[in-house]
Amino acid sequence: MKIGVCLKQVPATDTRIRINADATAILTDDVKFEINPYDEYALEEALRLKQAGKATEVITFTVGGADAEARIRDGLARGADRAVRIDDPALAGSDGLGLARVLAAALKAEGVGLVFAGRQSVDGDSSTVPAMIAELMGASQVSWVDKFEVEGDAFTAQRAAGGGMREVVTGKLPVVASCDKGLNTPRYATLPGILKAKSKKIGVMSVAELGVDAGSVGAGAALVTFTNMGPPPERPAGRILSGDTASAVSELVRLLRDEAKVI
Amino acid sequence: MSNEILVFCEFEGGAPRKTALELLQRAVALGAGPVSALVIGNADSSALGANGAHKVYQVSAPALASYSTGAYTKAFAAALAASGAGTLIASASSIARDALPRLAARLGAGLGVECTELRNAGGRIVGRRPVYAGKALVDVNIQSPVAIFTLRPNSYPVGPAPGGSASVVLVDAGITEADVDVKVVGTLAPDSTAVDLTEAERIVSGGRSLKSKEQFDAVVRPLAAALGATAGASRAAVDAGYAGHGEQVGQTGKVVNPSLYIALGISGAIQHLAGMRTSRVIVAVNKDPEAPIFQFATYGIVGDLFEVAPMLQAELARG
Ligand SMILES: Cc1cc2nc3c(=O)[nH]c(=O)nc-3n(C[C@H](O)[C@H](O)[C@H](O)COP(=O)(O)OP(=O)(O)OC[C@H]3O[C@@H](n4cnc5c(N)ncnc54)[C@H](O)[C@@H]3O)c2cc1C
Ligand SMILES: Cc1cc2nc3c(=O)[nH]c(=O)nc-3n(C[C@H](O)[C@H](O)[C@H](O)COP(=O)(O)OP(=O)(O)OC[C@H]3O[C@@H](n4cnc5c(N)ncnc54)[C@H](O)[C@@H]3O)c2cc1C
């Protein structure tokens, strides 16, 4: 069985962001990118299953420009066998559904039986692409997993449920699982891994090569658009309660009761 | 598609969750169209009419007794078709996160998630939501005939029920066991019986400075209990084993939106702020006056948490 891993590059979370002139996106020229942290759990899970003899090949899938190749190489250095990068001018301005369309087409074309993606990407923070891929592939899905096992054509996973509960679920492959913290501890690339990765293949695919209609992706097909991007409202200046600890604490309780009315 | 707004109402222990009332009241306040409720499974839906729904679309079937992506997605699609509603809104819950992207892909509907604001822009509903770990906010505009939004819990206050009643429309979605694609075979209870962090009104969180699980249990949890609050933690505290994974607040943990957030010995890293910066009142206790958390705090005490927390607990007990 082949395992597909969705790998996205995102601005490092501690990056300072600058918003573009029409307030629709950020400026990325001096942004430092890294692998989306949740996708590291996804890759690690795939590599473990391969080591356990449950998979023959681990392939990463990325929608992104040539600048994403450094992150893709990092994935190969950690142990992925090869990578597919989907890149096409027609994809500019895609919404989540547009991305899912090309990812689903690529995953299907490779015949993967199991897909691991991240719980969410830490830039858009949407948590929508994996379930959309599952629908478009006709696969089942399990969201926010922190435990995953596969036996033959069946899987068992532990996922987030309401009210802080977690559920144990079972189902059949193919499945798209979105990976949460706690699933595993991702490995880093080793020097031999980095050297080996140099000769591994990154296949670049266009929308047409995937058999996807260019009119179904990109800005023209986007059902969702972002406007008016701006910084969050400033919080009113806070108050440091001075004096000795005892008087600061009683002043705090008074403020919480009488001013803020939250207790 | 009509201008009707269909509100997905979740229940717990036979009663609508607070988030359901929040959504209904907000949907009515939008004034963009008639508001109806969607109930999946069996539940007493009379409280929904009192909170503004004029109709309740109810989808029930034995196969909906526990959550599954397949059966629920089908239920959502059937209710949207039966109501003809042009907008579906839901709380950003684990059910919504799992089912709604799938539904959106099936219907070709635009999906705006994790909104903290929903407004009426000339009859069209527009969402606003944080992106980049809360470092920016953005308007989410949906072009498709059916629009789906999720709203983070506690984005709007819940007022007293205005009163009213709803007629119940039973929707037959034709759901059978065969639609249960992924089956629940067990549940694991959370570590604590307090309200789930994402819906909590009050939260007391502890950081690395707690230094051990024993001290976390002895200092953070009793103060939380005294306030009727849920305990939370920074990632540093979770990674060190002082608190459970489910208790982590932040970008890679839970995003919370309480009216009171007390941070004990938490520095205020951007990834932690991403999970709690929208809290209405933030209290920071930190011995370092330069800690970044103070820039976001409504009230701050510069001091040793091991001294402040028990004193605060005692002061609260005094009433
Ligand atoms: C600032 C900004 C503005 C945007 N504007 C819009 C808009 O108007 N409408 C809209 O719907 N989307 C918009 N997107 C574009 C983009 O399509 C979003 O990334 C998309 O909606 C997916 O959301 P997400 O990135 O939060 O992914 P999530 O759904 O949170 O991602 C979950 C997982 O899916 C996989 N995945 C996601 N993206 C990729 C990828 N490119 N390659 C490989 N795997 C991937 C990863 O495993 C990831 O961990 C915007 C994105 C940003 C950052
Ligand atoms: C991709 C990524 C995702 C992340 N996601 C998250 C996330 O979801 N949530 C999260 O919290 N972090 C997250 N982090 C980690 C984050 O960057 C910080 O490392 C973390 O929040 C620090 O936790 P802390 O405030 O408990 O510890 P520290 O930063 O070490 O701060 C401890 C604070 O306690 C104070 N202190 C010490 N002793 C006392 C005392 N006796 N009394 C009072 N104050 C005292 C110190 O002055 C200091 O300010 C993430 C990081 C990355 C890179």
mmCIF file of C-alpha atoms in Angstrom, chain B residues 144-292:
data_model
loop_
_atom_site.group_PDB
_atom_site.id
_atom_site.type_symbol
_atom_site.label_atom_id
_atom_site.label_comp_id
_atom_site.label_asym_id
_atom_site.label_seq_id
_atom_site.Cartn_x
_atom_site.Cartn_y
_atom_site.Cartn_z
ATOM 1 C CA SER B 144 -21.922 30.374 -3.627
ATOM 2 C CA PRO B 145 -25.735 30.004 -3.407
ATOM 3 C CA VAL B 146 -25.332 28.065 -0.161
ATOM 4 C CA ALA B 147 -23.000 29.596 2.431
ATOM 5 C CA ILE B 148 -21.755 27.779 5.521
ATOM 6 C CA PHE B 149 -20.183 29.517 8.522
ATOM 7 C CA THR B 150 -18.857 28.313 11.850
ATOM 8 C CA LEU B 151 -18.698 30.634 14.845
ATOM 9 C CA ARG B 152 -16.313 30.199 17.759
ATOM 10 C CA PRO B 153 -18.116 29.619 21.088
ATOM 11 C CA ASN B 154 -18.590 32.678 23.309
ATOM 12 C CA SER B 155 -18.267 35.145 20.436
ATOM 13 C CA TYR B 156 -21.561 36.762 21.458
ATOM 14 C CA PRO B 157 -23.251 37.048 24.844
ATOM 15 C CA VAL B 158 -26.362 34.960 25.422
ATOM 16 C CA GLY B 159 -29.319 37.027 26.620
ATOM 17 C CA PRO B 160 -32.549 35.854 28.197
ATOM 18 C CA ALA B 161 -34.753 33.851 25.829
ATOM 19 C CA PRO B 162 -37.078 36.294 24.047
ATOM 20 C CA GLY B 163 -39.852 33.660 23.942
ATOM 21 C CA GLY B 164 -41.743 32.192 21.027
ATOM 22 C CA SER B 165 -42.344 28.765 19.666
ATOM 23 C CA ALA B 166 -41.309 26.756 16.654
ATOM 24 C CA SER B 167 -43.076 24.229 14.495
ATOM 25 C CA VAL B 168 -41.193 20.972 14.060
ATOM 26 C CA VAL B 169 -40.551 19.632 10.564
ATOM 27 C CA LEU B 170 -39.366 16.037 10.482
ATOM 28 C CA VAL B 171 -36.892 15.473 7.679
ATOM 29 C CA ASP B 172 -36.532 11.959 6.344
ATOM 30 C CA ALA B 173 -32.954 11.716 5.169
ATOM 31 C CA GLY B 174 -33.124 7.987 4.523
ATOM 32 C CA ILE B 175 -30.215 7.349 6.851
ATOM 33 C CA THR B 176 -29.376 3.729 7.642
ATOM 34 C CA GLU B 177 -26.543 1.840 9.333
ATOM 35 C CA ALA B 178 -24.883 1.681 5.923
ATOM 36 C CA ASP B 179 -24.200 5.440 6.203
ATOM 37 C CA VAL B 180 -22.135 4.950 9.355
ATOM 38 C CA ASP B 181 -18.786 4.864 7.593
ATOM 39 C CA VAL B 182 -16.566 5.311 10.622
ATOM 40 C CA LYS B 183 -17.969 3.724 13.771
ATOM 41 C CA VAL B 184 -17.511 4.841 17.339
ATOM 42 C CA VAL B 185 -16.426 1.837 19.402
ATOM 43 C CA GLY B 186 -15.426 3.610 22.587
ATOM 44 C CA THR B 187 -15.241 6.960 24.317
ATOM 45 C CA LEU B 188 -12.583 8.315 26.620
ATOM 46 C CA ALA B 189 -13.747 10.806 29.213
ATOM 47 C CA PRO B 190 -11.795 14.029 29.669
ATOM 48 C CA ASP B 191 -9.429 14.270 32.635
ATOM 49 C CA SER B 192 -11.771 16.621 34.427
ATOM 50 C CA THR B 193 -15.509 17.120 34.738
ATOM 51 C CA ALA B 194 -15.263 20.898 34.253
ATOM 52 C CA VAL B 195 -16.749 22.566 31.165
ATOM 53 C CA ASP B 196 -14.675 21.919 28.049
ATOM 54 C CA LEU B 197 -12.036 24.630 27.560
ATOM 55 C CA THR B 198 -13.407 25.780 24.206
ATOM 56 C CA GLU B 199 -16.768 26.612 25.760
ATOM 57 C CA ALA B 200 -15.619 27.653 29.221
ATOM 58 C CA GLU B 201 -16.635 31.040 30.614
ATOM 59 C CA ARG B 202 -13.658 31.097 32.992
ATOM 60 C CA ILE B 203 -10.228 29.553 32.686
ATOM 61 C CA VAL B 204 -7.224 29.388 35.001
ATOM 62 C CA SER B 205 -4.049 28.353 33.180
ATOM 63 C CA GLY B 206 -0.611 27.485 34.440
ATOM 64 C CA GLY B 207 2.751 27.471 32.708
ATOM 65 C CA ARG B 208 6.207 26.001 32.949
ATOM 66 C CA SER B 209 6.738 27.918 36.174
ATOM 67 C CA LEU B 210 4.528 25.412 38.050
ATOM 68 C CA LYS B 211 7.544 23.099 37.885
ATOM 69 C CA SER B 212 5.751 19.796 38.576
ATOM 70 C CA LYS B 213 2.461 18.005 38.092
ATOM 71 C CA GLU B 214 2.034 17.947 41.866
ATOM 72 C CA GLN B 215 2.327 21.724 42.103
ATOM 73 C CA PHE B 216 0.072 22.212 39.086
ATOM 74 C CA ASP B 217 -2.537 20.049 40.816
ATOM 75 C CA ALA B 218 -2.046 21.840 44.116
ATOM 76 C CA VAL B 219 -2.095 25.428 42.826
ATOM 77 C CA VAL B 220 -3.862 25.760 39.465
ATOM 78 C CA ARG B 221 -6.681 23.237 39.871
ATOM 79 C CA PRO B 222 -7.984 24.357 43.271
ATOM 80 C CA LEU B 223 -8.063 27.992 42.160
ATOM 81 C CA ALA B 224 -9.923 26.930 39.016
ATOM 82 C CA ALA B 225 -12.376 24.937 41.113
ATOM 83 C CA ALA B 226 -12.921 27.901 43.442
ATOM 84 C CA LEU B 227 -13.842 30.065 40.445
ATOM 85 C CA GLY B 228 -15.983 27.452 38.707
ATOM 86 C CA ALA B 229 -13.350 27.624 36.000
ATOM 87 C CA THR B 230 -11.708 25.050 33.744
ATOM 88 C CA ALA B 231 -7.973 24.470 34.092
ATOM 89 C CA GLY B 232 -5.734 25.138 31.105
ATOM 90 C CA ALA B 233 -2.008 25.085 30.463
ATOM 91 C CA SER B 234 0.734 26.391 28.246
ATOM 92 C CA ARG B 235 2.473 24.008 25.901
ATOM 93 C CA ALA B 236 5.580 24.104 28.035
ATOM 94 C CA ALA B 237 3.503 22.814 30.969
ATOM 95 C CA VAL B 238 1.861 20.141 28.835
ATOM 96 C CA ASP B 239 5.120 18.976 27.281
ATOM 97 C CA ALA B 240 6.625 18.696 30.741
ATOM 98 C CA GLY B 241 3.728 16.484 31.806
ATOM 99 C CA TYR B 242 2.191 18.878 34.361
ATOM 100 C CA ALA B 243 -1.158 18.888 32.528
ATOM 101 C CA GLY B 244 -2.915 16.790 29.870
ATOM 102 C CA HIS B 245 -2.701 17.281 26.092
ATOM 103 C CA GLY B 246 -6.372 18.241 26.049
ATOM 104 C CA GLU B 247 -5.619 21.110 28.416
ATOM 105 C CA GLN B 248 -3.182 22.969 26.192
ATOM 106 C CA VAL B 249 -4.297 26.446 25.195
ATOM 107 C CA GLY B 250 -2.829 28.005 22.092
ATOM 108 C CA GLN B 251 -2.333 27.689 18.422
ATOM 109 C CA THR B 252 -1.510 24.003 18.588
ATOM 110 C CA GLY B 253 -3.912 23.382 21.443
ATOM 111 C CA LYS B 254 -7.377 24.704 22.124
ATOM 112 C CA VAL B 255 -8.584 28.111 21.056
ATOM 113 C CA VAL B 256 -10.585 29.567 23.923
ATOM 114 C CA ASN B 257 -12.793 32.572 24.275
ATOM 115 C CA PRO B 258 -13.821 32.951 27.941
ATOM 116 C CA SER B 259 -14.911 36.075 29.743
ATOM 117 C CA LEU B 260 -12.144 35.542 32.301
ATOM 118 C CA TYR B 261 -8.691 34.071 31.593
ATOM 119 C CA ILE B 262 -6.158 33.909 34.414
ATOM 120 C CA ALA B 263 -2.580 33.129 33.339
ATOM 121 C CA LEU B 264 -0.328 31.966 36.163
ATOM 122 C CA GLY B 265 3.376 32.093 35.320
ATOM 123 C CA ILE B 266 2.869 32.096 31.564
ATOM 124 C CA SER B 267 5.187 34.313 29.554
ATOM 125 C CA GLY B 268 2.724 35.119 26.737
ATOM 126 C CA ALA B 269 4.414 33.594 23.675
ATOM 127 C CA ILE B 270 2.683 34.390 20.390
ATOM 128 C CA GLN B 271 1.494 30.775 20.037
ATOM 129 C CA HIS B 272 -0.106 30.884 23.474
ATOM 130 C CA LEU B 273 -1.710 34.250 22.763
ATOM 131 C CA ALA B 274 -3.152 32.778 19.563
ATOM 132 C CA GLY B 275 -5.352 30.585 21.703
ATOM 133 C CA MET B 276 -6.601 33.125 24.247
ATOM 134 C CA ARG B 277 -6.120 36.710 23.108
ATOM 135 C CA THR B 278 -9.827 37.225 22.448
ATOM 136 C CA SER B 279 -10.715 36.521 26.110
ATOM 137 C CA ARG B 280 -12.718 39.432 27.494
ATOM 138 C CA VAL B 281 -10.737 39.910 30.700
ATOM 139 C CA ILE B 282 -7.176 38.626 30.996
ATOM 140 C CA VAL B 283 -5.416 38.473 34.351
ATOM 141 C CA ALA B 284 -1.668 37.849 34.354
ATOM 142 C CA VAL B 285 0.388 36.809 37.332
ATOM 143 C CA ASN B 286 4.091 36.761 36.581
ATOM 144 C CA LYS B 287 7.192 37.579 38.555
ATOM 145 C CA ASP B 288 8.828 39.225 35.554
ATOM 146 C CA PRO B 289 7.403 42.726 34.987
ATOM 147 C CA GLU B 290 8.689 42.572 31.378
ATOM 148 C CA ALA B 291 6.771 39.376 30.507
ATOM 149 C CA PRO B 292 4.930 39.923 27.179
#
